[in-house]
């Protein structure tokens, strides 16, 4: 879009520009939007190339319909231009790659448990586990009976009561805050 720039245009810093200017086109600008101010005055939002220190951070609001002639304020209606698409649309973006698959939980060199589960030794001989079981809870605590497990937020196994406990340790004693059911392996 082109229009004629005059000295009054250089000095306009805020508000809607309604000043006098001619129609001898000598400057290009970009109309980026439009609006209406609180007084009902319609305006174009125009981006200028003079930088953000000019006008309203590099923009000016110019009266949209201007004087009663068809040229518009500063001749803005004389030579408007706009881009015309002549080619095909670009191809769509390829689909996103799948999320990486988390590996299963490794118990030892020969046994793994499914993702988000915990390996619990089901049969132990000395310090060596001879058979594994999989607790269906992530980061669980394996109970001493080698048959049950407790979730990470209730890590204490109470096999007699059939519950998992959550505790706070304070000066060598603990207080039971809440319980959860024991989960079978």
Coordinates of C-alpha atoms in Angstrom, one line a residue:
X1 CA 0.0 0.0 0.0
X2 CA 1.4 3.5 -0.8
X3 CA 0.5 6.9 0.4
X4 CA 1.9 10.5 0.5
X5 CA 3.8 11.3 3.6
X6 CA 3.9 14.9 4.8
X7 CA 5.4 16.6 7.8
X8 CA 2.3 16.2 9.9
X9 CA 2.6 12.5 9.4
X10 CA 6.2 12.5 10.8
X11 CA 4.9 14.1 14.0
X12 CA 1.9 11.9 14.7
X13 CA 2.8 9.8 17.7
X14 CA -0.4 8.5 19.1
X15 CA -4.1 8.5 18.5
X16 CA -5.8 8.2 15.1
X17 CA -4.1 10.3 12.3
X18 CA -6.7 12.5 10.7
X19 CA -4.3 15.2 9.4
X20 CA -4.2 16.7 5.9
X21 CA -2.0 15.2 3.3
X22 CA -2.1 14.8 -0.5
X23 CA -2.4 12.0 -3.0
X24 CA 1.1 12.2 -4.6
X25 CA 2.2 8.7 -3.6
X26 CA 5.8 8.5 -2.3
X27 CA 6.0 5.9 0.5
X28 CA 5.0 2.3 1.0
X29 CA 3.4 0.9 4.2
X30 CA 1.6 -2.2 5.3
X31 CA -2.0 -2.2 6.6
X32 CA -2.1 -4.9 9.2
X33 CA -5.5 -4.4 10.7
X34 CA -8.4 -2.1 11.4
X35 CA -10.5 -0.9 14.3
X36 CA -12.8 1.7 15.8
X37 CA -11.7 4.0 18.7
X38 CA -13.8 5.0 21.7
X39 CA -15.2 8.0 19.8
X40 CA -16.5 5.8 16.9
X41 CA -13.7 6.8 14.5
X42 CA -12.8 4.0 12.1
X43 CA -9.0 3.5 11.4
X44 CA -6.5 1.3 9.7
X45 CA -3.6 -0.1 11.7
X46 CA -0.6 0.7 9.5
X47 CA 3.0 -0.6 10.0
X48 CA 5.7 1.7 8.9
X49 CA 9.3 1.0 8.1
X50 CA 10.8 3.7 10.3
X51 CA 11.3 1.5 13.4
X52 CA 9.6 1.0 16.8
X53 CA 10.6 4.5 18.1
X54 CA 8.2 6.2 15.6
X55 CA 4.5 6.4 16.1
X56 CA 2.9 3.8 18.3
X57 CA 5.9 1.3 18.5
X58 CA 6.4 1.5 14.7
X59 CA 2.6 1.6 13.8
X60 CA 0.1 4.4 13.2
X61 CA -3.6 4.3 13.3
X62 CA -4.9 6.2 10.2
X63 CA -8.5 7.3 9.6
X64 CA -10.0 4.5 7.5
X65 CA -12.5 6.4 5.4
X66 CA -10.8 9.7 5.3
X67 CA -12.3 12.7 3.5
X68 CA -15.3 12.4 1.4
X69 CA -13.3 11.6 -1.7
X70 CA -12.5 8.1 -2.9
X71 CA -8.7 8.5 -2.6
X72 CA -8.7 7.9 1.2
X73 CA -6.5 9.7 3.7
X74 CA -3.0 10.3 2.2
X75 CA -4.1 8.5 -0.9
X76 CA -4.2 5.1 0.8
X77 CA -7.0 3.9 -1.6
X78 CA -5.2 4.8 -4.8
X79 CA -2.7 1.9 -5.2
X80 CA -3.5 -0.8 -2.7
X81 CA -1.7 -4.1 -3.4
X82 CA -2.0 -7.6 -1.9
X83 CA -0.3 -10.9 -2.5
X84 CA -2.0 -13.4 -4.8
X85 CA -1.3 -17.1 -4.4
X86 CA -0.4 -18.8 -7.7
X87 CA 1.1 -22.1 -6.6
X88 CA -0.2 -25.2 -4.9
X89 CA -0.3 -25.5 -1.1
X90 CA 2.8 -27.0 0.5
X91 CA 2.5 -30.7 1.3
X92 CA 1.3 -31.5 4.8
X93 CA 3.9 -32.0 7.5
X94 CA 4.9 -35.6 8.1
X95 CA 3.4 -37.3 11.2
X96 CA 5.4 -36.9 14.4
X97 CA 7.6 -39.9 15.1
X98 CA 6.3 -42.3 17.8
X99 CA 7.3 -41.7 21.3
X100 CA 10.3 -43.9 22.3
X101 CA 9.2 -47.2 23.9
X102 CA 10.3 -47.6 27.5
X103 CA 12.2 -50.8 28.1
X104 CA 10.7 -53.4 30.5
X105 CA 12.0 -53.5 34.1
X106 CA 15.1 -55.7 34.3
X107 CA 15.2 -58.0 37.3
X108 CA 18.4 -59.9 36.4
X109 CA 20.2 -61.2 33.3
X110 CA 17.4 -63.7 32.5
X111 CA 14.1 -62.1 33.8
X112 CA 12.2 -58.8 33.1
X113 CA 8.9 -57.4 34.2
X114 CA 6.5 -55.3 32.1
X115 CA 6.9 -51.6 31.9
X116 CA 5.8 -49.6 35.1
X117 CA 6.1 -52.7 37.3
X118 CA 8.6 -53.7 40.0
X119 CA 10.7 -56.9 40.2
X120 CA 10.2 -58.7 43.5
X121 CA 12.2 -61.8 44.4
X122 CA 9.7 -64.7 44.8
X123 CA 12.3 -67.3 46.0
X124 CA 15.6 -66.4 47.5
X125 CA 18.6 -68.6 48.4
X126 CA 21.1 -66.6 50.4
X127 CA 21.7 -63.4 48.6
X128 CA 20.7 -64.8 45.2
X129 CA 17.2 -64.7 43.8
X130 CA 16.2 -67.9 42.1
X131 CA 12.7 -66.9 41.0
X132 CA 11.2 -63.5 40.3
X133 CA 7.6 -62.1 40.4
X134 CA 6.3 -58.8 39.0
X135 CA 4.5 -56.4 41.2
X136 CA 2.1 -54.4 39.0
X137 CA 3.1 -51.1 40.7
X138 CA 5.9 -48.8 39.7
X139 CA 8.7 -48.3 42.3
X140 CA 6.9 -50.6 44.8
X141 CA 8.2 -52.2 48.0
X142 CA 8.3 -56.0 48.0
X143 CA 7.0 -57.6 51.1
X144 CA 8.9 -60.2 53.1
X145 CA 6.5 -63.0 52.2
X146 CA 7.7 -62.8 48.6
X147 CA 4.0 -62.8 47.5
X148 CA 2.8 -59.2 48.1
X149 CA 4.0 -55.7 47.4
X150 CA 3.1 -52.1 48.5
X151 CA 3.0 -48.9 46.5
X152 CA 5.8 -46.4 46.8
X153 CA 3.7 -43.9 48.7
X154 CA 2.7 -46.6 51.3
X155 CA 6.0 -48.5 51.6
X156 CA 5.6 -50.4 54.8
X157 CA 4.2 -54.0 54.5
X158 CA 2.0 -55.1 57.4
X159 CA 1.3 -58.7 56.4
X160 CA -0.8 -59.5 59.5
X161 CA -3.2 -56.7 58.9
X162 CA -3.0 -57.1 55.1
X163 CA -2.2 -53.4 54.7
X164 CA 0.5 -51.1 53.4
X165 CA 1.4 -48.3 55.8
X166 CA 2.6 -44.7 55.4
X167 CA 4.6 -43.5 58.3
X168 CA 6.5 -40.5 59.6
X169 CA 9.6 -41.2 61.7
X170 CA 9.9 -38.9 64.7
X171 CA 12.5 -39.6 67.5
X172 CA 12.7 -43.4 67.1
X173 CA 8.9 -44.0 66.9
X174 CA 6.5 -43.8 64.0
X175 CA 3.0 -42.8 63.6
X176 CA 0.6 -44.4 61.1
X177 CA -1.0 -41.8 59.0
X178 CA -2.9 -43.8 56.5
X179 CA -3.1 -47.3 54.9
X180 CA -3.5 -49.0 51.6
X181 CA -4.3 -52.6 50.6
X182 CA -1.5 -55.0 49.9
X183 CA -1.2 -55.9 46.2
X184 CA -0.6 -59.5 45.1
X185 CA 2.4 -60.2 42.8

